[in-house]
Amino acid sequence: MTSKIVVTGGLGFIGSHVVVELQNEGFEVVVIDNLSNSSKDVLKGITEITGIEPIFEEFDLRDKFSLSDFFKRNSDVTGVIHFAASKAVGESVQLPLLYYENNLASLVYLLKELEQLKEANFIFSSSCTVYGQADELPITEAAPTKVAESPYGNTKQIGEEIIRDTAKVSKVLNAIALRYFNPIGAHESANIGELPIGTPQNLVPYITQIAIGLREQLSVFGDDYPTNDGTCIRDYIHVVDLAKAHVAALKRLLEKKNTENYEVFNIGTGKGSSVLEVINAFEEVSNQKLNYKIVGRRAGDITAAYADTTKANEVLDWKSELNLQDALLSAWNWEQKIRQI
Ligand code: WQD
């Protein structure tokens, strides 16, 4: 009997790649999305890849009635992977209450519905942002969380605590939080990928928009950091590898292999790359020269972050298989596809 899995925010960048990997593994997938930062075209992209159109319901998790009605109609759900949240760091500073309501109130409403199920296996989309600038690199799950630099980062920290405290006393909830490093790239088919609305805040979609001619010049935010070339270091992980980590985590809970009712895993490649290294790697794989200039630092940026992935490797039996070049080339192929070049 296949397990029915709900993916909230399943038409988003990471969510859509997870839906594909779940379907590849034979799961029945139901997507909930309010389309505030995605489009129904993504359903077509998923179906083109897997040949199976996921069940889709459009509503907002803050709408308690719709949420309760959904779970009354889907009481056979055995797992939930929760992506639905606002995720723009800068915007969260300007609109804290939007972030606290959308990311946390909806999490509470969702967890309350899960309490009505026979079993609730819950995977939470968290972020390495909870570590801030870690004191030691690579970063293990034992590293302390730091005071969040933004309301967005704070919602990830508070979200983890809400889940941890609930799983402690719940009779049905078992949960895993996955702390992503920097997800980049797109599915090899170029049928799904990242669709930033407006000016991309993140490095890689900005790079591909420069390369395709949509934007003039990339600003590199600072080259006076204490790193080998002065630019910030991040752990860029291919979104397909990240998606497979979600399936591994979900299976751990469905197969009752978890040793705690709440577990945390860092999901990265374990390798750090500087901004200039990303630029050079992109120029190599795309054969496109990137026009960039060094400008001042961006507020809130940390110098370096990359994961110690031992726990995910050993406990989830998962490790990243694709490298930076694979991810950048897939991002470039996706950019060309959506601009129909
Ligand atoms: C990467 C590096 C920038 C853009 C953010 C969120 C994090 C997670 C991933 C959701 C940094 C530099 C960037 C540009 C640049 N999101 N950069 N010029 O900030 O590491 O992480 O996205 O969970 O929570 O904080 O990613 O891609 O924005 O920046 O020089 O135009 O690229 O300074 O060093 P970041 P990013």
Short mmCIF file of C-alpha atoms and ligand atoms in Angstrom, two decimals:
data_model
loop_
_atom_site.label_atom_id
_atom_site.label_comp_id
_atom_site.label_asym_id
_atom_site.label_seq_id
_atom_site.Cartn_x
_atom_site.Cartn_y
_atom_site.Cartn_z
CA MET A 1 0.00 0.00 0.00
CA THR A 2 1.62 3.32 -1.02
CA SER A 3 2.04 6.00 1.63
CA LYS A 4 0.17 9.26 1.02
CA ILE A 5 2.50 12.18 1.58
CA VAL A 6 1.52 15.85 1.80
CA VAL A 7 4.03 18.42 0.53
CA THR A 8 3.15 21.96 1.61
CA GLY A 9 4.70 24.58 -0.69
CA GLY A 10 5.16 21.71 -3.14
CA LEU A 11 5.14 23.99 -6.19
CA GLY A 12 8.10 25.98 -4.91
CA PHE A 13 11.76 25.59 -5.89
CA ILE A 14 12.78 22.89 -3.40
CA GLY A 15 9.28 21.51 -2.89
CA SER A 16 8.78 20.69 -6.58
CA HIS A 17 12.08 18.79 -6.72
CA VAL A 18 11.06 16.80 -3.63
CA VAL A 19 7.67 15.95 -5.21
CA VAL A 20 9.56 14.48 -8.21
CA GLU A 21 11.81 12.35 -5.98
CA LEU A 22 8.83 11.15 -3.88
CA GLN A 23 6.96 10.10 -7.01
CA ASN A 24 10.10 8.39 -8.30
CA GLU A 25 10.04 6.35 -5.07
CA GLY A 26 6.39 5.35 -5.55
CA PHE A 27 4.80 7.65 -2.97
CA GLU A 28 1.34 9.14 -3.58
CA VAL A 29 1.86 12.92 -3.33
CA VAL A 30 -0.65 15.63 -2.45
CA VAL A 31 0.58 19.20 -2.91
CA ILE A 32 -0.81 22.13 -0.94
CA ASP A 33 0.28 25.53 -2.22
CA ASN A 34 -1.25 29.04 -2.05
CA LEU A 35 0.60 30.05 -5.26
CA SER A 36 1.92 33.21 -3.54
CA ASN A 37 5.45 32.45 -4.77
CA SER A 38 4.91 29.76 -7.43
CA SER A 39 2.66 28.89 -10.36
CA LYS A 40 0.45 26.00 -11.47
CA ASP A 41 2.79 25.57 -14.48
CA VAL A 42 5.12 23.79 -12.06
CA LEU A 43 2.55 20.96 -11.86
CA LYS A 44 3.02 20.47 -15.61
CA GLY A 45 6.79 20.42 -15.19
CA ILE A 46 6.57 17.75 -12.49
CA THR A 47 4.17 15.65 -14.58
CA GLU A 48 6.44 15.91 -17.63
CA ILE A 49 9.27 14.43 -15.56
CA THR A 50 7.46 11.64 -13.71
CA GLY A 51 4.38 11.02 -15.85
CA ILE A 52 2.23 11.37 -12.71
CA GLU A 53 0.30 14.56 -11.94
CA PRO A 54 0.33 15.13 -8.18
CA ILE A 55 -3.01 15.88 -6.51
CA PHE A 56 -3.03 19.66 -5.96
CA GLU A 57 -5.07 21.74 -3.54
CA GLU A 58 -4.74 25.53 -3.54
CA PHE A 59 -5.19 27.12 -0.14
CA ASP A 60 -3.23 29.03 2.49
CA LEU A 61 -2.11 27.20 5.64
CA ARG A 62 -3.20 30.25 7.67
CA ASP A 63 -6.78 29.38 6.64
CA LYS A 64 -7.62 27.07 9.54
CA PHE A 65 -10.96 25.99 8.09
CA SER A 66 -9.49 24.85 4.77
CA LEU A 67 -6.62 23.13 6.58
CA SER A 68 -8.94 21.24 8.92
CA ASP A 69 -11.29 20.33 6.06
CA PHE A 70 -8.30 19.01 4.07
CA PHE A 71 -7.17 16.66 6.83
CA LYS A 72 -10.74 15.47 7.45
CA ARG A 73 -10.74 14.40 3.78
CA ASN A 74 -7.21 13.02 3.95
CA SER A 75 -7.02 11.21 7.29
CA ASP A 76 -4.92 8.46 5.61
CA VAL A 77 -1.92 10.80 5.25
CA THR A 78 1.18 9.23 6.85
CA GLY A 79 3.77 11.92 6.15
CA VAL A 80 4.06 15.68 5.71
CA ILE A 81 7.00 17.57 4.24
CA HIS A 82 6.58 21.23 5.12
CA PHE A 83 8.06 23.91 2.84
CA ALA A 84 5.28 26.51 2.76
CA ALA A 85 6.85 29.66 4.24
CA SER A 86 8.13 33.09 3.24
CA LYS A 87 11.90 32.99 2.75
CA ALA A 88 13.32 36.34 1.68
CA VAL A 89 15.79 37.44 4.35
CA GLY A 90 15.70 41.15 3.44
CA GLU A 91 11.90 41.27 3.16
CA SER A 92 11.57 39.64 6.59
CA VAL A 93 13.42 42.59 8.16
CA GLN A 94 10.87 44.99 6.64
CA LEU A 95 7.79 42.81 7.31
CA PRO A 96 8.44 40.83 10.54
CA LEU A 97 4.77 40.22 11.39
CA LEU A 98 4.11 38.78 7.91
CA TYR A 99 6.96 36.33 8.53
CA TYR A 100 5.98 35.42 12.08
CA GLU A 101 2.37 34.83 11.05
CA ASN A 102 3.03 33.06 7.77
CA ASN A 103 5.91 30.90 8.94
CA LEU A 104 4.91 30.19 12.54
CA ALA A 105 1.13 30.53 12.93
CA SER A 106 0.64 28.21 9.96
CA LEU A 107 3.14 25.73 11.45
CA VAL A 108 1.14 25.63 14.69
CA TYR A 109 -2.16 25.14 12.81
CA LEU A 110 -0.57 22.36 10.74
CA LEU A 111 0.84 20.53 13.78
CA LYS A 112 -2.55 20.74 15.52
CA GLU A 113 -4.16 19.01 12.54
CA LEU A 114 -1.48 16.30 12.56
CA GLU A 115 -2.42 15.45 16.15
CA GLN A 116 -5.68 14.02 14.76
CA LEU A 117 -3.85 11.49 12.57
CA LYS A 118 -2.97 7.91 13.49
CA GLU A 119 0.69 8.66 12.76
CA ALA A 120 2.40 11.88 11.70
CA ASN A 121 5.88 11.71 10.16
CA PHE A 122 6.96 15.32 9.71
CA ILE A 123 9.93 16.74 7.79
CA PHE A 124 10.69 20.41 8.42
CA SER A 125 12.52 22.69 6.00
CA SER A 126 15.09 24.40 8.21
CA SER A 127 18.26 26.26 7.32
CA CYS A 128 21.95 26.61 8.22
CA THR A 129 21.00 30.21 8.92
CA VAL A 130 20.20 29.04 12.47
CA TYR A 131 23.96 28.79 13.11
CA GLY A 132 24.75 32.36 12.11
CA GLN A 133 28.54 32.64 11.82
CA ALA A 134 29.56 29.34 13.42
CA ASP A 135 32.68 29.40 15.60
CA GLU A 136 34.02 26.21 14.02
CA LEU A 137 34.00 24.93 10.44
CA PRO A 138 32.76 22.59 9.07
CA ILE A 139 29.52 23.03 11.01
CA THR A 140 28.09 20.03 12.91
CA GLU A 141 24.54 19.70 14.26
CA ALA A 142 26.01 20.20 17.74
CA ALA A 143 27.06 23.75 16.86
CA PRO A 144 25.10 26.26 18.93
CA THR A 145 22.41 28.31 17.23
CA LYS A 146 23.15 32.05 17.30
CA VAL A 147 20.81 35.02 17.72
CA ALA A 148 19.08 35.21 14.34
CA GLU A 149 20.21 38.01 12.02
CA SER A 150 16.68 38.31 10.53
CA PRO A 151 13.05 37.50 11.37
CA TYR A 152 13.26 34.88 8.59
CA GLY A 153 16.14 33.11 10.34
CA ASN A 154 14.31 33.50 13.66
CA THR A 155 11.23 31.73 12.27
CA LYS A 156 13.44 28.75 11.41
CA GLN A 157 14.87 28.64 14.94
CA ILE A 158 11.48 29.08 16.62
CA GLY A 159 9.90 26.63 14.18
CA GLU A 160 12.40 23.95 15.20
CA GLU A 161 11.65 24.59 18.89
CA ILE A 162 7.87 24.38 18.33
CA ILE A 163 8.31 21.03 16.59
CA ARG A 164 10.76 19.72 19.20
CA ASP A 165 8.47 20.62 22.11
CA THR A 166 5.40 19.15 20.39
CA ALA A 167 7.12 15.90 19.39
CA LYS A 168 8.19 15.43 23.01
CA VAL A 169 4.58 15.00 24.22
CA SER A 170 2.71 13.98 21.07
CA LYS A 171 1.47 10.41 20.73
CA VAL A 172 1.64 10.51 16.94
CA LEU A 173 4.32 13.02 15.87
CA ASN A 174 7.86 12.03 14.85
CA ALA A 175 9.86 14.82 13.20
CA ILE A 176 13.12 15.56 11.43
CA ALA A 177 14.44 19.06 10.70
CA LEU A 178 16.75 19.35 7.70
CA ARG A 179 19.12 22.34 7.93
CA TYR A 180 19.86 23.20 4.29
CA PHE A 181 23.00 24.97 3.27
CA ASN A 182 22.71 26.79 -0.08
CA PRO A 183 20.38 25.02 -2.54
CA ILE A 184 21.13 25.77 -6.21
CA GLY A 185 20.54 24.26 -9.65
CA ALA A 186 17.59 22.57 -11.32
CA HIS A 187 16.35 19.16 -12.44
CA GLU A 188 18.42 17.81 -15.38
CA SER A 189 15.28 17.85 -17.59
CA ALA A 190 15.03 21.65 -17.13
CA ASN A 191 11.28 21.12 -16.61
CA ILE A 192 11.45 22.54 -13.08
CA GLY A 193 13.87 24.95 -11.39
CA GLU A 194 14.12 28.17 -9.42
CA LEU A 195 11.66 30.92 -10.46
CA PRO A 196 12.74 34.04 -8.56
CA ILE A 197 10.10 36.75 -8.76
CA GLY A 198 11.65 40.20 -9.40
CA THR A 199 15.34 40.81 -8.70
CA PRO A 200 16.99 37.61 -7.46
CA GLN A 201 18.38 37.99 -3.95
CA ASN A 202 20.50 34.84 -4.22
CA LEU A 203 23.81 34.54 -6.06
CA VAL A 204 23.18 31.77 -8.59
CA PRO A 205 19.88 32.94 -10.12
CA TYR A 206 21.44 36.41 -10.37
CA ILE A 207 24.42 34.91 -12.21
CA THR A 208 22.26 33.03 -14.71
CA GLN A 209 20.21 36.18 -15.40
CA ILE A 210 23.46 38.07 -16.12
CA ALA A 211 24.59 35.29 -18.47
CA ILE A 212 21.27 35.28 -20.35
CA GLY A 213 21.44 39.07 -20.73
CA LEU A 214 18.52 39.92 -18.45
CA ARG A 215 20.79 41.92 -16.13
CA GLU A 216 23.85 44.04 -16.73
CA GLN A 217 26.34 43.36 -14.00
CA LEU A 218 26.70 41.23 -10.89
CA SER A 219 27.69 43.03 -7.70
CA VAL A 220 30.01 40.93 -5.58
CA PHE A 221 29.25 41.93 -2.01
CA GLY A 222 32.72 42.42 -0.59
CA ASP A 223 36.17 40.96 -1.18
CA ASP A 224 37.67 41.97 2.17
CA TYR A 225 36.56 38.92 4.16
CA PRO A 226 39.17 36.73 5.89
CA THR A 227 39.02 34.02 3.16
CA ASN A 228 41.52 32.90 0.53
CA ASP A 229 40.21 35.32 -2.11
CA GLY A 230 38.41 37.74 0.22
CA THR A 231 34.89 36.72 -0.83
CA CYS A 232 32.34 34.79 1.29
CA ILE A 233 32.30 31.02 1.37
CA ARG A 234 29.10 28.91 1.21
CA ASP A 235 28.20 25.23 0.78
CA TYR A 236 26.26 25.11 -2.49
CA ILE A 237 24.22 21.91 -2.77
CA HIS A 238 22.43 20.69 -5.90
CA VAL A 239 18.66 20.89 -5.29
CA VAL A 240 18.21 17.30 -6.56
CA ASP A 241 20.66 15.98 -3.94
CA LEU A 242 18.78 18.05 -1.36
CA ALA A 243 15.46 16.59 -2.55
CA LYS A 244 16.79 13.04 -2.16
CA ALA A 245 17.78 13.84 1.43
CA HIS A 246 14.09 14.55 2.16
CA VAL A 247 13.09 11.11 0.88
CA ALA A 248 15.81 9.48 3.00
CA ALA A 249 14.61 11.37 6.09
CA LEU A 250 10.96 10.52 5.44
CA LYS A 251 11.76 6.82 4.98
CA ARG A 252 13.67 6.86 8.30
CA LEU A 253 10.48 7.96 10.05
CA LEU A 254 8.06 5.75 8.08
CA GLU A 255 10.28 2.74 8.85
CA LYS A 256 10.46 3.85 12.51
CA LYS A 257 14.28 3.90 12.45
CA ASN A 258 14.46 7.21 14.27
CA THR A 259 16.00 7.01 17.76
CA GLU A 260 14.44 10.29 18.96
CA ASN A 261 11.03 11.83 18.29
CA TYR A 262 12.83 14.92 16.96
CA GLU A 263 16.11 14.73 14.98
CA VAL A 264 18.18 17.34 13.13
CA PHE A 265 20.47 16.89 10.11
CA ASN A 266 22.74 19.26 8.18
CA ILE A 267 22.21 18.84 4.45
CA GLY A 268 25.12 20.17 2.38
CA THR A 269 28.03 18.90 0.31
CA GLY A 270 30.62 19.48 3.05
CA LYS A 271 32.60 21.64 0.61
CA GLY A 272 32.84 25.43 0.75
CA SER A 273 33.12 27.62 -2.37
CA SER A 274 33.82 31.36 -2.48
CA VAL A 275 31.78 33.77 -4.58
CA LEU A 276 34.69 34.19 -7.01
CA GLU A 277 35.08 30.40 -7.27
CA VAL A 278 31.37 30.14 -8.15
CA ILE A 279 31.77 32.84 -10.80
CA ASN A 280 34.81 31.09 -12.32
CA ALA A 281 33.09 27.70 -12.25
CA PHE A 282 30.02 29.15 -13.95
CA GLU A 283 32.12 30.79 -16.69
CA GLU A 284 33.80 27.42 -17.26
CA VAL A 285 30.65 25.30 -17.54
CA SER A 286 28.60 27.86 -19.48
CA ASN A 287 31.37 29.28 -21.63
CA GLN A 288 29.90 32.70 -20.80
CA LYS A 289 31.97 35.60 -19.46
CA LEU A 290 30.30 37.19 -16.44
CA ASN A 291 30.34 40.97 -16.01
CA TYR A 292 30.81 41.64 -12.30
CA LYS A 293 32.21 44.26 -9.97
CA ILE A 294 33.29 44.19 -6.34
CA VAL A 295 31.13 46.43 -4.14
CA GLY A 296 30.69 46.85 -0.37
CA ARG A 297 29.62 44.05 1.95
CA ARG A 298 25.91 43.13 2.23
CA ALA A 299 24.49 43.64 5.76
CA GLY A 300 23.90 40.35 7.56
CA ASP A 301 26.27 38.26 5.46
CA ILE A 302 28.47 35.82 7.35
CA THR A 303 32.02 35.06 6.21
CA ALA A 304 31.84 31.31 5.78
CA ALA A 305 29.53 28.34 6.25
CA TYR A 306 29.87 24.75 5.08
CA ALA A 307 28.47 21.56 6.54
CA ASP A 308 29.92 18.63 8.40
CA THR A 309 27.70 16.02 6.71
CA THR A 310 28.85 13.00 8.74
CA LYS A 311 25.53 12.59 10.55
CA ALA A 312 23.40 12.62 7.38
CA ASN A 313 25.92 10.37 5.61
CA GLU A 314 25.95 7.77 8.38
CA VAL A 315 22.45 7.96 9.87
CA LEU A 316 20.38 8.78 6.78
CA ASP A 317 22.72 6.84 4.51
CA TRP A 318 22.59 9.89 2.22
CA LYS A 319 25.35 11.94 0.64
CA SER A 320 25.47 14.56 -2.11
CA GLU A 321 26.48 13.07 -5.46
CA LEU A 322 26.48 16.13 -7.72
CA ASN A 323 29.14 18.84 -7.58
CA LEU A 324 29.21 22.62 -7.99
CA GLN A 325 29.78 22.42 -11.75
CA ASP A 326 26.80 20.03 -12.21
CA ALA A 327 24.59 22.39 -10.24
CA LEU A 328 25.70 25.53 -12.08
CA LEU A 329 25.28 23.90 -15.49
CA SER A 330 21.76 22.73 -14.55
CA ALA A 331 20.91 26.26 -13.40
CA TRP A 332 22.19 27.64 -16.70
CA ASN A 333 20.20 25.07 -18.76
CA TRP A 334 17.07 25.99 -16.77
CA GLU A 335 17.60 29.74 -17.34
CA GLN A 336 17.95 29.15 -21.09
CA LYS A 337 14.85 26.93 -21.12
CA ILE A 338 12.59 29.44 -19.34
CA ARG A 339 13.84 32.23 -21.61
CA GLN A 340 13.31 29.83 -24.54
CA ILE A 341 16.86 30.47 -25.81
C1 WQD B 1 25.58 33.73 -1.26
C2 WQD B 1 26.85 34.57 -1.34
C3 WQD B 1 26.54 36.89 -0.86
C4 WQD B 1 24.06 37.81 -4.34
C5 WQD B 1 20.47 32.85 1.77
C6 WQD B 1 19.65 32.81 3.00
C7 WQD B 1 19.59 31.41 3.52
C8 WQD B 1 19.10 30.49 2.44
C9 WQD B 1 19.99 30.59 1.20
C10 WQD B 1 16.75 30.15 2.67
C11 WQD B 1 26.93 35.58 -0.22
C12 WQD B 1 26.97 36.68 -2.30
C13 WQD B 1 24.83 37.14 -3.40
C14 WQD B 1 24.66 38.80 -5.14
C15 WQD B 1 26.76 38.40 -4.05
N1 WQD B 1 17.78 30.79 2.08
N2 WQD B 1 26.14 37.43 -3.28
N3 WQD B 1 26.00 39.06 -4.98
O1 WQD B 1 22.91 34.70 1.86
O2 WQD B 1 24.25 32.53 1.87
O3 WQD B 1 21.78 32.44 2.09
O4 WQD B 1 19.96 31.97 0.80
O5 WQD B 1 16.81 29.30 3.53
O6 WQD B 1 18.71 31.41 4.61
O7 WQD B 1 20.30 33.62 3.96
O8 WQD B 1 22.78 33.05 -0.09
O9 WQD B 1 22.87 33.34 -2.53
O10 WQD B 1 22.09 35.30 -1.09
O11 WQD B 1 24.49 34.66 -1.10
O12 WQD B 1 27.97 38.65 -3.92
O13 WQD B 1 24.01 39.46 -6.01
O14 WQD B 1 26.81 35.31 -2.56
O15 WQD B 1 27.21 38.01 -0.30
O16 WQD B 1 28.30 35.68 0.15
P1 WQD B 1 23.02 33.27 1.49
P2 WQD B 1 22.99 34.12 -1.26
#
